[in-house]
GROMACS .gro file of C-alpha atoms in nm:
model
  306
    1ALA     CA    1   9.139   9.553   7.085
    2THR     CA    2   9.165   9.925   7.168
    3HIS     CA    3   8.786   9.951   7.185
    4LEU     CA    4   8.764   9.645   7.410
    5LEU     CA    5   9.039   9.780   7.637
    6HIS     CA    6   8.863  10.115   7.665
    7ALA     CA    7   8.535   9.946   7.756
    8ALA     CA    8   8.707   9.722   8.011
    9LEU     CA    9   8.878  10.019   8.177
   10ARG     CA   10   8.548  10.204   8.211
   11LYS     CA   11   8.380   9.894   8.354
   12VAL     CA   12   8.655   9.825   8.610
   13LEU     CA   13   8.762  10.181   8.701
   14GLY     CA   14   8.449  10.384   8.631
   15PRO     CA   15   8.291  10.615   8.372
   16HIS     CA   16   8.548  10.890   8.435
   17VAL     CA   17   8.789  10.694   8.214
   18LEU     CA   18   8.815  10.864   7.874
   19GLN     CA   19   9.062  10.812   7.592
   20ARG     CA   20   9.333  11.078   7.580
   21GLY     CA   21   9.543  10.942   7.297
   22SER     CA   22   9.642  10.613   7.134
   23LEU     CA   23   9.873  10.429   6.902
   24VAL     CA   24   9.737  10.134   6.704
   25ALA     CA   25   9.976   9.893   6.531
   26PRO     CA   26   9.914   9.546   6.385
   27ASP     CA   27  10.038   9.362   6.695
   28ARG     CA   28  10.045   9.617   6.976
   29LEU     CA   29   9.866   9.922   7.109
   30ARG     CA   30   9.924  10.216   7.337
   31PHE     CA   31   9.626  10.369   7.512
   32ASP     CA   32   9.628  10.692   7.715
   33PHE     CA   33   9.333  10.757   7.943
   34SER     CA   34   9.213  10.979   8.224
   35HIS     CA   35   9.257  10.831   8.573
   36PRO     CA   36   9.383  11.001   8.891
   37ARG     CA   37   9.612  10.729   9.027
   38PRO     CA   38   9.821  10.424   8.930
   39MET     CA   39   9.622  10.106   8.874
   40THR     CA   40   9.664   9.820   9.116
   41ALA     CA   41   9.772   9.473   9.004
   42GLU     CA   42   9.420   9.350   9.075
   43GLU     CA   43   9.268   9.623   8.857
   44LEU     CA   44   9.506   9.548   8.570
   45ARG     CA   45   9.423   9.181   8.586
   46ALA     CA   46   9.050   9.255   8.594
   47VAL     CA   47   9.080   9.481   8.288
   48GLU     CA   48   9.283   9.223   8.096
   49GLU     CA   49   9.036   8.947   8.186
   50GLU     CA   50   8.740   9.161   8.082
   51ALA     CA   51   8.894   9.238   7.743
   52ASN     CA   52   8.989   8.874   7.681
   53ARG     CA   53   8.641   8.761   7.786
   54ALA     CA   54   8.502   8.965   7.496
   55ILE     CA   55   8.770   8.826   7.262
   56LEU     CA   56   8.698   8.465   7.354
   57ALA     CA   57   8.324   8.524   7.308
   58ASP     CA   58   8.401   8.587   6.937
   59LEU     CA   59   8.142   8.863   6.918
   60ASP     CA   60   8.040   9.033   6.594
   61VAL     CA   61   8.197   9.369   6.522
   62CYS     CA   62   7.925   9.584   6.368
   63ILE     CA   63   7.990   9.881   6.141
   64ASP     CA   64   7.717  10.139   6.079
   65PHE     CA   65   7.721  10.472   5.897
   66LEU     CA   66   7.480  10.726   6.039
   67GLY     CA   67   7.450  11.088   6.139
   68TYR     CA   68   7.678  11.217   6.413
   69ARG     CA   69   7.393  11.328   6.639
   70GLU     CA   70   7.212  10.996   6.599
   71ALA     CA   71   7.525  10.798   6.680
   72VAL     CA   72   7.597  11.000   6.992
   73GLY     CA   73   7.231  10.974   7.084
   74ARG     CA   74   7.259  10.596   7.076
   75GLY     CA   75   7.545  10.618   7.326
   76ALA     CA   76   7.847  10.600   7.094
   77MET     CA   77   8.166  10.754   7.234
   78ALA     CA   78   8.363  11.001   7.023
   79LEU     CA   79   8.734  10.926   7.042
   80PHE     CA   80   8.985  11.182   7.160
   81GLY     CA   81   9.155  11.390   6.892
   82GLU     CA   82   8.926  11.282   6.606
   83LYS     CA   83   8.725  11.517   6.386
   84TYR     CA   84   8.385  11.402   6.268
   85GLY     CA   85   8.166  11.507   5.976
   86GLU     CA   86   7.790  11.489   5.937
   87VAL     CA   87   7.803  11.115   5.867
   88VAL     CA   88   8.014  10.903   6.100
   89ARG     CA   89   8.132  10.544   6.120
   90MET     CA   90   8.008  10.373   6.437
   91ILE     CA   91   8.183  10.058   6.554
   92SER     CA   92   7.997   9.847   6.806
   93VAL     CA   93   8.051   9.518   6.982
   94PRO     CA   94   7.702   9.434   7.111
   95GLY     CA   95   7.683   9.457   7.488
   96VAL     CA   96   8.048   9.566   7.518
   97SER     CA   97   8.147   9.877   7.325
   98MET     CA   98   8.011  10.148   7.096
   99GLU     CA   99   8.249  10.413   6.961
  100LEU     CA  100   8.299  10.638   6.660
  101CYS     CA  101   8.609  10.533   6.471
  102GLY     CA  102   8.743  10.542   6.117
  103GLY     CA  103   9.016  10.281   6.162
  104THR     CA  104   9.033   9.922   6.038
  105HIS     CA  105   8.866   9.652   6.242
  106VAL     CA  106   8.829   9.277   6.265
  107ARG     CA  107   8.495   9.121   6.176
  108HIS     CA  108   8.477   8.917   6.497
  109THR     CA  109   8.651   8.980   6.830
  110GLY     CA  110   8.792   8.628   6.823
  111GLU     CA  111   9.027   8.733   6.539
  112ILE     CA  112   9.224   8.936   6.796
  113GLY     CA  113   9.334   8.609   6.952
  114MET     CA  114   9.455   8.742   7.287
  115LEU     CA  115   9.537   9.070   7.463
  116ARG     CA  116   9.812   9.101   7.721
  117ILE     CA  117   9.886   9.421   7.914
  118VAL     CA  118  10.261   9.492   7.912
  119SER     CA  119  10.277   9.805   8.128
  120GLU     CA  120  10.078  10.080   8.298
  121THR     CA  121  10.249  10.414   8.368
  122GLY     CA  122  10.173  10.779   8.432
  123ILE     CA  123  10.257  11.030   8.158
  124ALA     CA  124  10.100  11.348   8.303
  125ALA     CA  125   9.885  11.462   8.593
  126GLY     CA  126   9.570  11.253   8.583
  127ILE     CA  127   9.672  11.071   8.264
  128ARG     CA  128   9.778  10.705   8.259
  129ARG     CA  129   9.915  10.497   7.974
  130ILE     CA  130   9.866  10.127   7.905
  131GLU     CA  131  10.075   9.937   7.653
  132ALA     CA  132   9.947   9.600   7.537
  133VAL     CA  133  10.016   9.337   7.275
  134THR     CA  134   9.771   9.121   7.080
  135GLY     CA  135   9.762   8.813   6.862
  136GLU     CA  136  10.092   8.637   6.803
  137MET     CA  137  10.285   8.894   7.008
  138ALA     CA  138  10.059   8.825   7.307
  139TYR     CA  139  10.113   8.452   7.262
  140ARG     CA  140  10.491   8.499   7.238
  141ARG     CA  141  10.486   8.711   7.554
  142ALA     CA  142  10.303   8.432   7.737
  143LEU     CA  143  10.567   8.183   7.618
  144GLU     CA  144  10.852   8.413   7.728
  145GLN     CA  145  10.699   8.455   8.073
  146GLU     CA  146  10.652   8.080   8.101
  147GLU     CA  147  11.019   8.029   8.009
  148THR     CA  148  11.123   8.284   8.270
  149LEU     CA  149  10.923   8.096   8.533
  150ARG     CA  150  11.078   7.767   8.422
  151ARG     CA  151  11.433   7.906   8.447
  152ALA     CA  152  11.362   8.070   8.784
  153ALA     CA  153  11.223   7.741   8.914
  154ALA     CA  154  11.532   7.558   8.788
  155LEU     CA  155  11.761   7.803   8.970
  156LEU     CA  156  11.569   7.740   9.291
  157LYS     CA  157  11.563   7.364   9.229
  158THR     CA  158  11.186   7.334   9.229
  159ALA     CA  159  10.898   7.286   8.987
  160PRO     CA  160  10.731   7.592   8.827
  161ASP     CA  161  10.407   7.510   9.008
  162ASN     CA  162  10.593   7.525   9.341
  163LEU     CA  163  10.788   7.843   9.259
  164LEU     CA  164  10.575   8.079   9.469
  165ARG     CA  165  10.589   7.847   9.770
  166ARG     CA  166  10.967   7.816   9.732
  167LEU     CA  167  11.007   8.194   9.708
  168GLU     CA  168  10.796   8.243  10.021
  169GLN     CA  169  11.018   7.987  10.196
  170LEU     CA  170  11.335   8.170  10.087
  171VAL     CA  171  11.194   8.505  10.198
  172GLU     CA  172  11.114   8.360  10.541
  173GLU     CA  173  11.461   8.201  10.563
  174ASN     CA  174  11.615   8.537  10.477
  175ARG     CA  175  11.406   8.708  10.746
  176GLU     CA  176  11.524   8.451  10.999
  177LEU     CA  177  11.889   8.511  10.899
  178VAL     CA  178  11.837   8.885  10.942
  179ARG     CA  179  11.681   8.824  11.284
  180ARG     CA  180  11.976   8.606  11.382
  181LEU     CA  181  12.224   8.872  11.270
  182GLU     CA  182  12.035   9.134  11.468
  183ARG     CA  183  12.030   8.910  11.774
  184ALA     CA  184  12.402   8.844  11.733
  185ARG     CA  185  12.478   9.214  11.691
  186ALA     CA  186  12.251   9.341  11.967
  187PRO     CA  187  12.421   9.168  12.264
  188ALA     CA  188  12.759   9.313  12.167
  189GLU     CA  189  12.608   9.661  12.160
  190LEU     CA  190  12.432   9.606  12.494
  191VAL     CA  191  12.745   9.474  12.664
  192ALA     CA  192  12.920   9.798  12.574
  193VAL     CA  193  12.688   9.999  12.799
  194LEU     CA  194  12.754   9.789  13.111
  195ASN     CA  195  12.978   9.910  13.391
  196ALA     CA  196  13.312   9.730  13.388
  197GLU     CA  197  13.571   9.671  13.657
  198GLU     CA  198  13.846   9.420  13.721
  199ARG     CA  199  13.899   9.219  14.035
  200ASN     CA  200  14.188   8.975  14.075
  201GLY     CA  201  14.218   8.935  13.698
  202VAL     CA  202  13.845   8.876  13.655
  203HIS     CA  203  13.640   9.122  13.450
  204ILE     CA  204  13.312   9.221  13.615
  205LEU     CA  205  13.036   9.353  13.386
  206LYS     CA  206  12.727   9.476  13.563
  207GLY     CA  207  12.430   9.701  13.515
  208ARG     CA  208  12.080   9.736  13.376
  209VAL     CA  209  12.041   9.615  13.017
  210PRO     CA  210  11.844   9.859  12.796
  211GLY     CA  211  11.521   9.707  12.663
  212ALA     CA  212  11.534   9.407  12.899
  213HIS     CA  213  11.210   9.348  13.088
  214SER     CA  214  11.252   8.985  13.196
  215SER     CA  215  11.522   8.727  13.252
  216GLU     CA  216  11.449   8.590  12.904
  217ASP     CA  217  11.546   8.928  12.759
  218LEU     CA  218  11.875   8.905  12.947
  219ARG     CA  219  11.963   8.557  12.825
  220PRO     CA  220  12.101   8.653  12.476
  221VAL     CA  221  12.344   8.895  12.643
  222ALA     CA  222  12.447   8.628  12.893
  223ASP     CA  223  12.499   8.373  12.615
  224PHE     CA  224  12.707   8.626  12.423
  225LEU     CA  225  12.930   8.681  12.726
  226ARG     CA  226  12.977   8.307  12.771
  227GLN     CA  227  13.072   8.259  12.409
  228SER     CA  228  13.283   8.567  12.342
  229ARG     CA  229  13.459   8.655  12.670
  230ARG     CA  230  13.716   8.502  12.902
  231ASN     CA  231  13.772   8.562  13.273
  232THR     CA  232  13.437   8.739  13.298
  233ILE     CA  233  13.146   8.761  13.539
  234GLY     CA  234  12.824   8.920  13.417
  235LEU     CA  235  12.567   9.066  13.654
  236LEU     CA  236  12.282   9.161  13.424
  237SER     CA  237  11.962   9.321  13.548
  238THR     CA  238  11.641   9.429  13.379
  239GLU     CA  239  11.559   9.794  13.320
  240ASP     CA  240  11.352   9.812  13.639
  241GLY     CA  241  11.629   9.643  13.838
  242ARG     CA  242  11.394   9.373  13.966
  243SER     CA  243  11.538   9.070  13.786
  244LEU     CA  244  11.900   8.963  13.779
  245LEU     CA  245  12.081   8.712  13.559
  246THR     CA  246  12.428   8.606  13.667
  247VAL     CA  247  12.670   8.442  13.426
  248VAL     CA  248  13.033   8.332  13.452
  249THR     CA  249  13.265   8.216  13.177
  250ARG     CA  250  13.407   7.863  13.183
  251ASP     CA  251  13.748   7.969  13.309
  252VAL     CA  252  13.590   8.140  13.613
  253GLU     CA  253  13.331   7.873  13.690
  254GLN     CA  254  13.563   7.678  13.920
  255ARG     CA  255  13.632   7.989  14.128
  256VAL     CA  256  13.290   8.155  14.140
  257SER     CA  257  12.949   7.996  14.090
  258ALA     CA  258  12.675   8.191  13.910
  259GLY     CA  259  12.421   8.018  14.131
  260GLU     CA  260  12.596   8.137  14.446
  261LEU     CA  261  12.618   8.491  14.309
  262ALA     CA  262  12.244   8.494  14.241
  263ARG     CA  263  12.157   8.351  14.582
  264LEU     CA  264  12.372   8.597  14.779
  265ILE     CA  265  12.291   8.911  14.578
  266GLY     CA  266  11.919   8.834  14.569
  267GLY     CA  267  11.911   8.753  14.940
  268SER     CA  268  12.099   9.072  15.033
  269THR     CA  269  11.833   9.283  14.861
  270GLY     CA  270  11.538   9.110  15.022
  271GLY     CA  271  11.481   8.877  14.732
  272GLY     CA  272  11.618   8.537  14.646
  273GLY     CA  273  11.779   8.338  14.370
  274GLY     CA  274  11.988   8.048  14.259
  275GLY     CA  275  12.071   7.829  13.965
  276ARG     CA  276  12.352   7.647  13.793
  277SER     CA  277  12.720   7.720  13.822
  278HIS     CA  278  12.748   7.890  13.483
  279MET     CA  279  12.417   8.084  13.478
  280ALA     CA  280  12.151   8.165  13.737
  281GLN     CA  281  11.881   8.418  13.811
  282ALA     CA  282  11.756   8.614  14.110
  283GLY     CA  283  11.474   8.841  14.211
  284ILE     CA  284  11.589   9.175  14.350
  285GLY     CA  285  11.376   9.284  14.648
  286ASP     CA  286  11.508   9.642  14.669
  287PRO     CA  287  11.693   9.768  14.359
  288GLU     CA  288  11.843  10.051  14.568
  289ARG     CA  289  12.043   9.790  14.760
  290PHE     CA  290  12.175   9.619  14.445
  291GLU     CA  291  12.517   9.789  14.429
  292GLU     CA  292  12.583   9.730  14.797
  293ALA     CA  293  12.476   9.365  14.765
  294VAL     CA  294  12.708   9.316  14.468
  295GLU     CA  295  13.007   9.461  14.653
  296LYS     CA  296  12.947   9.247  14.961
  297THR     CA  297  12.898   8.933  14.752
  298LEU     CA  298  13.211   8.988  14.544
  299ASP     CA  299  13.413   9.069  14.855
  300PHE     CA  300  13.302   8.736  14.996
  301LEU     CA  301  13.340   8.519  14.682
  302LEU     CA  302  13.622   8.705  14.507
  303PRO     CA  303  13.810   8.910  14.767
  304ARG     CA  304  14.052   9.167  14.633
  305SER     CA  305  14.419   9.077  14.659
  306ALA     CA  306  14.609   9.246  14.936
   0.00000   0.00000   0.00000
């Protein structure tokens, strides 16, 4: 399995991959190799598939004893950390791997059963480490992962085959909740920057709303005022001062109409406007005349008490 993994790494990552250490046990292996960066999930999957393709092909494992120079001349790779004499043991899987090795080996690749990569980590500059399991351990790992998927699917009240779709749905739902929280938080922060005054017990909030470029951008702030305030009139304009949204809370609606506010303020600046009694919009002809238009309109609709 170590030989097949080495060959798969070189095929997927390139010929710069060389063994830099290993541990071989009956049911698992650790393989250190030269590579400048972490492997991607796609690369790991490709390596695992390549190794298992050779296992499933049940290829012969050939053992030959020959001179060191002849073996290397045929293309056999000498393994890291091993010392070789005049006569060496060459292990080859035809069309897949050819290495010098003195360890024990299966007679056919199919005897390995299965190889599963458990982890890929860095252990030094330019050196990566793969840990993998084979045979029964690989099969048990597959069963454990399947059980994990089954339990995760049960928690999310879906079938294992639909787990990914359900997770994507939950992620999108979470994003939407975050967006709603941000939208709910943002108006409160924007209201805090508006100019505030009081006239006959009515709170007047007016000014340009940061980041607002259209009446639609002003609407969340207006809705927030309607829902969270009492005795309040909001005169909300875009950053350029060209668009105005007027809003009044329910307890003020009988005294002052948002539509009338929009019509009078817009008209006084050379623009125009109108709308419903609780919310309306206006175009501001000359933003420099906005403050004056507001004062005149409020004096007319909500005169100060003597």
